[in-house]
Coordinates of C-alpha atoms in Angstrom, one line a residue:
Chain A
M56 CA 27.2 13.3 11.5
E57 CA 23.6 12.5 12.4
E58 CA 22.5 15.7 10.8
N59 CA 24.3 14.7 7.6
T60 CA 22.5 11.4 7.3
S61 CA 19.1 12.8 8.0
S62 CA 19.6 15.5 5.4
A63 CA 20.9 12.8 3.0
S64 CA 17.8 10.7 3.6
R65 CA 15.6 13.8 3.2
H66 CA 17.3 14.4 -0.1
K67 CA 16.6 10.8 -1.1
I68 CA 12.9 11.2 -0.2
D69 CA 12.7 14.3 -2.3
V70 CA 14.3 12.5 -5.3
H71 CA 11.8 9.7 -4.9
K72 CA 8.9 12.1 -4.7
K73 CA 10.0 13.8 -7.8
E74 CA 10.3 10.4 -9.6
H75 CA 6.8 9.5 -8.5
K76 CA 5.5 12.8 -9.7
E77 CA 7.1 12.3 -13.2
E78 CA 5.6 8.8 -13.4
M79 CA 2.2 10.3 -12.4
I80 CA 2.4 12.8 -15.3
H81 CA 3.0 10.0 -17.7
Q82 CA 0.1 8.1 -16.3
V83 CA -2.2 11.1 -16.6
I84 CA -1.1 11.6 -20.2
S85 CA -1.8 7.9 -21.0
F86 CA -5.2 8.3 -19.4
I87 CA -6.1 11.2 -21.6
L88 CA -4.9 9.2 -24.7
M89 CA -7.0 6.2 -23.6
I90 CA -10.1 8.4 -23.2
L91 CA -9.4 9.8 -26.7
F92 CA -9.0 6.4 -28.2
T93 CA -12.3 5.3 -26.6
F94 CA -14.0 8.4 -28.1
I95 CA -12.6 7.6 -31.6
A96 CA -13.7 3.9 -31.3
F97 CA -17.2 4.7 -30.2
G98 CA -17.4 7.6 -32.7
M99 CA -16.5 5.4 -35.6
V100 CA -19.3 3.0 -34.8
V101 CA -21.9 5.6 -34.0
L102 CA -21.2 7.6 -37.2
E103 CA -21.5 4.3 -39.0
I104 CA -18.3 4.7 -41.1
S105 CA -18.8 1.9 -43.5
S106 CA -15.6 0.4 -44.9
Y107 CA -13.7 -2.7 -44.1
F108 CA -10.9 -0.9 -42.3
V109 CA -13.3 -0.1 -39.4
K110 CA -12.8 -3.5 -37.8
P111 CA -9.0 -3.7 -37.9
V112 CA -8.8 0.0 -36.6
L113 CA -11.1 -0.8 -33.7
I114 CA -8.9 -3.8 -32.7
L115 CA -5.8 -1.7 -33.1
L116 CA -7.2 1.0 -30.8
A117 CA -8.0 -1.6 -28.2
V118 CA -4.5 -3.0 -28.4
I119 CA -2.9 0.4 -28.0
Q120 CA -5.2 1.1 -25.0
V121 CA -4.1 -2.2 -23.4
V122 CA -0.4 -1.4 -24.0
F123 CA -0.9 1.9 -22.1
Q124 CA -2.7 0.1 -19.3
L125 CA 0.0 -2.5 -19.0
Y126 CA 3.1 -0.4 -19.4
Y127 CA 2.0 2.8 -17.6
F128 CA -0.8 2.0 -15.2
M129 CA 0.6 -1.5 -14.3
H130 CA 4.2 -0.2 -14.3
M131 CA 5.5 -2.8 -16.8
K132 CA 7.8 -0.1 -18.3
N133 CA 9.7 0.1 -14.9
K134 CA 12.8 -1.8 -13.9
G135 CA 12.4 -5.3 -12.4
H136 CA 9.5 -6.3 -14.7
F137 CA 11.2 -9.0 -16.7
M138 CA 9.2 -11.9 -15.1
P139 CA 5.9 -10.1 -15.4
A140 CA 6.7 -9.4 -19.1
M141 CA 7.6 -13.1 -19.6
M142 CA 4.3 -14.1 -18.0
M143 CA 2.2 -11.7 -20.0
Y144 CA 3.8 -12.4 -23.3
G145 CA 3.6 -16.1 -22.6
G146 CA -0.1 -15.7 -21.7
L147 CA -0.8 -13.6 -24.8
T148 CA 0.9 -16.1 -27.1
V149 CA -1.3 -18.9 -25.8
A150 CA -4.3 -16.5 -25.9
F151 CA -3.6 -15.7 -29.6
F152 CA -3.5 -19.4 -30.6
T153 CA -6.6 -20.2 -28.5
I154 CA -8.6 -17.5 -30.3
I155 CA -7.3 -18.6 -33.8
T156 CA -8.2 -22.2 -33.0
F157 CA -11.7 -21.5 -31.7
T158 CA -12.7 -19.2 -34.5
T159 CA -11.2 -21.3 -37.4
I160 CA -12.6 -24.6 -36.2
I161 CA -16.1 -23.2 -36.4
W162 CA -15.6 -21.3 -39.7
W163 CA -14.3 -24.3 -41.6
Chain B
M149 CA 15.5 -6.2 15.0
S150 CA 12.1 -7.7 15.6
Q151 CA 9.7 -8.7 12.8
E152 CA 7.6 -5.7 13.8
D153 CA 10.5 -3.3 13.3
I154 CA 11.3 -4.7 9.9
L155 CA 7.7 -4.2 8.8
N156 CA 7.4 -0.7 10.2
P157 CA 10.7 1.0 9.3
K158 CA 11.4 4.5 10.5
Q159 CA 11.6 5.6 6.9
M160 CA 9.4 3.9 4.3
P161 CA 11.2 2.8 1.2
S162 CA 9.9 4.3 -2.1
D163 CA 8.7 0.9 -3.3
P164 CA 7.1 -0.6 -0.1
E165 CA 5.4 -3.2 -2.2
K166 CA 8.7 -4.9 -3.1
A167 CA 10.8 -4.2 0.0
T168 CA 10.3 -7.6 1.6
P169 CA 10.9 -11.1 0.2
E170 CA 7.2 -11.8 0.7
G171 CA 6.3 -8.7 -1.3
K172 CA 8.6 -9.7 -4.1
N173 CA 7.2 -13.2 -4.2
K174 CA 3.6 -11.9 -4.2
F175 CA 4.5 -9.6 -7.1
V176 CA 6.0 -12.3 -9.3
G177 CA 3.3 -14.8 -8.3
F178 CA 0.5 -12.4 -9.1
W179 CA 1.8 -11.7 -12.6
M180 CA 2.0 -15.4 -13.2
F181 CA -1.7 -15.6 -12.2
L182 CA -2.5 -12.7 -14.6
G183 CA -0.7 -14.6 -17.5
G184 CA -3.1 -17.5 -16.7
E185 CA -6.1 -15.2 -16.5
T186 CA -5.2 -13.9 -20.0
V187 CA -5.5 -17.4 -21.4
L188 CA -8.7 -18.0 -19.5
F189 CA -10.4 -14.9 -21.0
A190 CA -9.0 -15.7 -24.4
S191 CA -10.8 -19.1 -24.3
L192 CA -14.0 -17.2 -23.4
F193 CA -13.5 -14.7 -26.2
G194 CA -12.7 -17.5 -28.6
T195 CA -16.0 -19.2 -27.6
Y196 CA -17.9 -16.0 -28.0
L197 CA -16.5 -15.3 -31.5
A198 CA -17.3 -18.8 -32.5
L199 CA -20.9 -18.7 -31.4
V200 CA -21.8 -15.0 -31.9
R201 CA -23.7 -15.8 -35.1
S202 CA -25.7 -18.7 -33.5
T203 CA -28.6 -16.4 -32.6
S204 CA -32.2 -17.2 -32.2
G205 CA -35.1 -14.9 -33.4
E206 CA -34.6 -11.1 -33.2
N207 CA -32.0 -11.2 -30.5
T208 CA -28.9 -10.5 -32.5
P209 CA -26.0 -8.3 -31.3
E210 CA -27.1 -5.5 -33.6
N211 CA -30.6 -5.4 -32.1
L212 CA -29.7 -5.9 -28.5
F213 CA -26.8 -3.7 -27.7
G214 CA -27.1 -0.1 -26.8
L215 CA -23.9 1.9 -27.0
E216 CA -24.8 4.7 -24.6
L217 CA -24.8 2.4 -21.5
V218 CA -21.6 0.7 -22.7
F219 CA -20.0 4.1 -23.1
I220 CA -20.9 5.1 -19.6
M221 CA -19.6 1.8 -18.3
T222 CA -16.3 2.2 -20.2
M223 CA -15.8 5.7 -18.8
L224 CA -16.5 4.6 -15.2
L225 CA -14.1 1.7 -15.4
L226 CA -11.4 3.6 -17.2
T227 CA -11.6 6.5 -14.6
S228 CA -11.5 4.0 -11.7
S229 CA -8.3 2.6 -13.2
L230 CA -6.8 6.1 -13.0
T231 CA -8.0 6.6 -9.4
S232 CA -6.4 3.4 -8.3
V233 CA -3.2 4.7 -10.0
Y234 CA -3.6 7.8 -7.7
A235 CA -4.0 5.5 -4.7
M236 CA -0.7 3.7 -5.5
Y237 CA 1.0 7.1 -6.0
H238 CA 0.1 8.0 -2.5
M239 CA 1.1 4.6 -1.2
K240 CA 4.6 5.2 -2.7
N241 CA 4.8 8.6 -1.0
N242 CA 3.6 6.9 2.3
D243 CA 0.4 8.9 2.6
F244 CA -2.0 6.3 3.9
K245 CA -5.1 8.5 4.3
K246 CA -5.0 9.8 0.7
M247 CA -4.4 6.2 -0.5
Q248 CA -7.5 5.0 1.3
L249 CA -9.5 8.0 0.0
W250 CA -8.6 7.3 -3.6
L251 CA -9.3 3.6 -3.2
G252 CA -12.7 4.6 -1.8
I253 CA -13.4 6.6 -5.0
T254 CA -12.2 3.6 -7.1
V255 CA -14.7 1.4 -5.2
V256 CA -17.6 3.9 -5.8
L257 CA -16.8 4.1 -9.6
G258 CA -16.6 0.3 -9.7
L259 CA -20.0 0.0 -8.0
G260 CA -21.4 2.4 -10.6
F261 CA -20.1 0.1 -13.3
L262 CA -21.6 -3.0 -11.6
G263 CA -24.9 -1.2 -11.2
C264 CA -25.0 -0.5 -15.0
E265 CA -24.1 -4.1 -15.8
I266 CA -26.9 -5.5 -13.6
Y267 CA -29.3 -3.0 -15.2
E268 CA -28.1 -4.1 -18.6
F269 CA -28.6 -7.9 -17.9
Y270 CA -32.0 -7.2 -16.3
H271 CA -33.1 -5.2 -19.3
Y272 CA -32.1 -7.9 -21.8
I273 CA -33.8 -10.6 -19.8
H274 CA -37.1 -8.8 -19.1
E275 CA -37.5 -6.6 -22.2
Y276 CA -36.1 -8.9 -24.8
G277 CA -36.4 -12.3 -23.2
F278 CA -32.7 -12.8 -24.0
T279 CA -31.3 -15.2 -21.4
F280 CA -28.4 -17.6 -20.9
R281 CA -30.5 -20.3 -22.4
S282 CA -32.0 -18.5 -25.4
S283 CA -29.2 -19.3 -27.9
A284 CA -25.6 -20.3 -28.1
F285 CA -24.9 -16.6 -28.6
G286 CA -26.8 -15.9 -25.3
S287 CA -24.7 -18.5 -23.4
A288 CA -21.4 -17.2 -24.8
F289 CA -22.4 -13.6 -24.1
Y290 CA -23.4 -14.1 -20.5
T291 CA -20.5 -16.3 -19.8
L292 CA -17.9 -13.8 -21.1
V293 CA -19.4 -10.6 -19.8
G294 CA -20.7 -12.2 -16.6
F295 CA -17.3 -13.6 -15.9
H296 CA -15.8 -10.2 -16.2
G297 CA -18.6 -8.8 -14.0
G298 CA -17.7 -11.5 -11.4
H299 CA -14.1 -10.2 -11.5
V300 CA -15.4 -6.7 -10.8
V301 CA -17.3 -8.1 -7.8
F302 CA -14.2 -9.9 -6.5
G303 CA -12.0 -6.8 -7.1
L304 CA -14.4 -4.5 -5.2
S305 CA -14.7 -7.0 -2.3
W306 CA -10.9 -7.2 -2.2
F307 CA -10.5 -3.4 -2.0
I308 CA -13.2 -3.0 0.6
A309 CA -11.7 -5.9 2.8
L310 CA -8.2 -4.4 2.6
M311 CA -9.5 -0.9 3.4
L312 CA -11.5 -2.0 6.4
R313 CA -8.9 -4.5 7.8
N314 CA -6.0 -1.9 7.6
R315 CA -7.9 1.3 8.5
K316 CA -6.3 1.5 11.9
R317 CA -3.0 -0.1 11.1
G318 CA -1.7 2.5 8.6
L319 CA 0.7 1.6 5.8
N320 CA 3.5 -0.9 6.5
L321 CA 5.6 -3.3 4.6
Y322 CA 3.2 -6.1 5.4
N323 CA 0.1 -4.6 3.8
A324 CA 1.7 -2.5 1.1
P325 CA 2.1 -5.6 -1.3
K326 CA -1.5 -6.5 -0.6
Y327 CA -2.7 -3.1 -1.7
Y328 CA -0.4 -3.0 -4.7
I329 CA -1.5 -6.4 -6.0
A330 CA -5.2 -5.6 -5.5
S331 CA -4.6 -2.5 -7.7
L332 CA -2.9 -4.7 -10.4
Y333 CA -6.0 -6.9 -10.4
W334 CA -8.2 -3.8 -10.9
H335 CA -6.1 -2.7 -13.9
F336 CA -6.4 -6.1 -15.4
I337 CA -10.1 -5.9 -15.1
D338 CA -10.0 -2.8 -17.2
V339 CA -7.7 -4.5 -19.7
V340 CA -10.3 -7.2 -20.2
W341 CA -13.1 -4.6 -20.5
V342 CA -11.3 -2.8 -23.3
F343 CA -11.5 -6.0 -25.3
I344 CA -15.1 -6.7 -24.3
F345 CA -16.4 -3.3 -25.3
T346 CA -14.4 -3.5 -28.6
V347 CA -15.1 -7.1 -29.6
V348 CA -18.5 -7.7 -28.1
Y349 CA -20.3 -4.3 -28.3
L350 CA -18.5 -2.2 -31.0
L351 CA -17.8 -5.1 -33.5
G352 CA -21.3 -6.5 -32.6
K353 CA -22.8 -3.2 -33.8
V354 CA -20.7 -3.0 -36.9
G355 CA -21.8 -6.5 -37.8

């Protein structure tokens, strides 16, 4: 009986280790993509691509990087992250209106 | 079962950071804090965007910023984010030594970032005479980027304190949440930096 439980717990550890490994692979892939996005962003500015879509594309690249950071590096894609998501989306909503307010007050 | 036995189980759970009520509370509470930090940095970004054109003399974003240093800083901080992910991977597999090692590497990379930032500010002040008081742009720039730098200092001190305090204790359910939350803080610092290098430096160069 004792042997059974210990082999069962060993099995559980192996399953967890495998899960951790899979998560790590996803994290390394997201790291590579983030490096790639950084290169594209700096490259666009260094090569002085002149057109009005440069600014929105730079912002978009930053947003994608942050999504990777939050969901993969900070584990927001995992179970049990309802409250963190609520907090972050709440914070981001207020952040959005703050920036809109600050910039438009000065412009107009 | 004594408190000590609960914190040092024979077999560590696969998510030691959330295995105790205290760990769970820290986890939720810390994300609440990060939501607040998002708003705080948004107000600094908003101020910066509002004042970025209020320059004085030659010290405009286009003239001041050099992208080489910013690129190096970005790479250092992004890589340190990955090494702290490695540290948390080893924490979940209950490998204390490797966790400490990867946190140590994270700290070294963070110190590299900090050194670059100090050099950058020093360079602006002494070569260009660009200070906190030169213009509204100067105030907004140093407040935003300096506040992020302050977070880096705090994050590094946090890691170092944890590593030293627990070096002989090993991993248990008492300190696992502490490590996990410090690493969340470190990732958040990189989140803010992504927007700083994009909004301040890259968009500053584009004009």
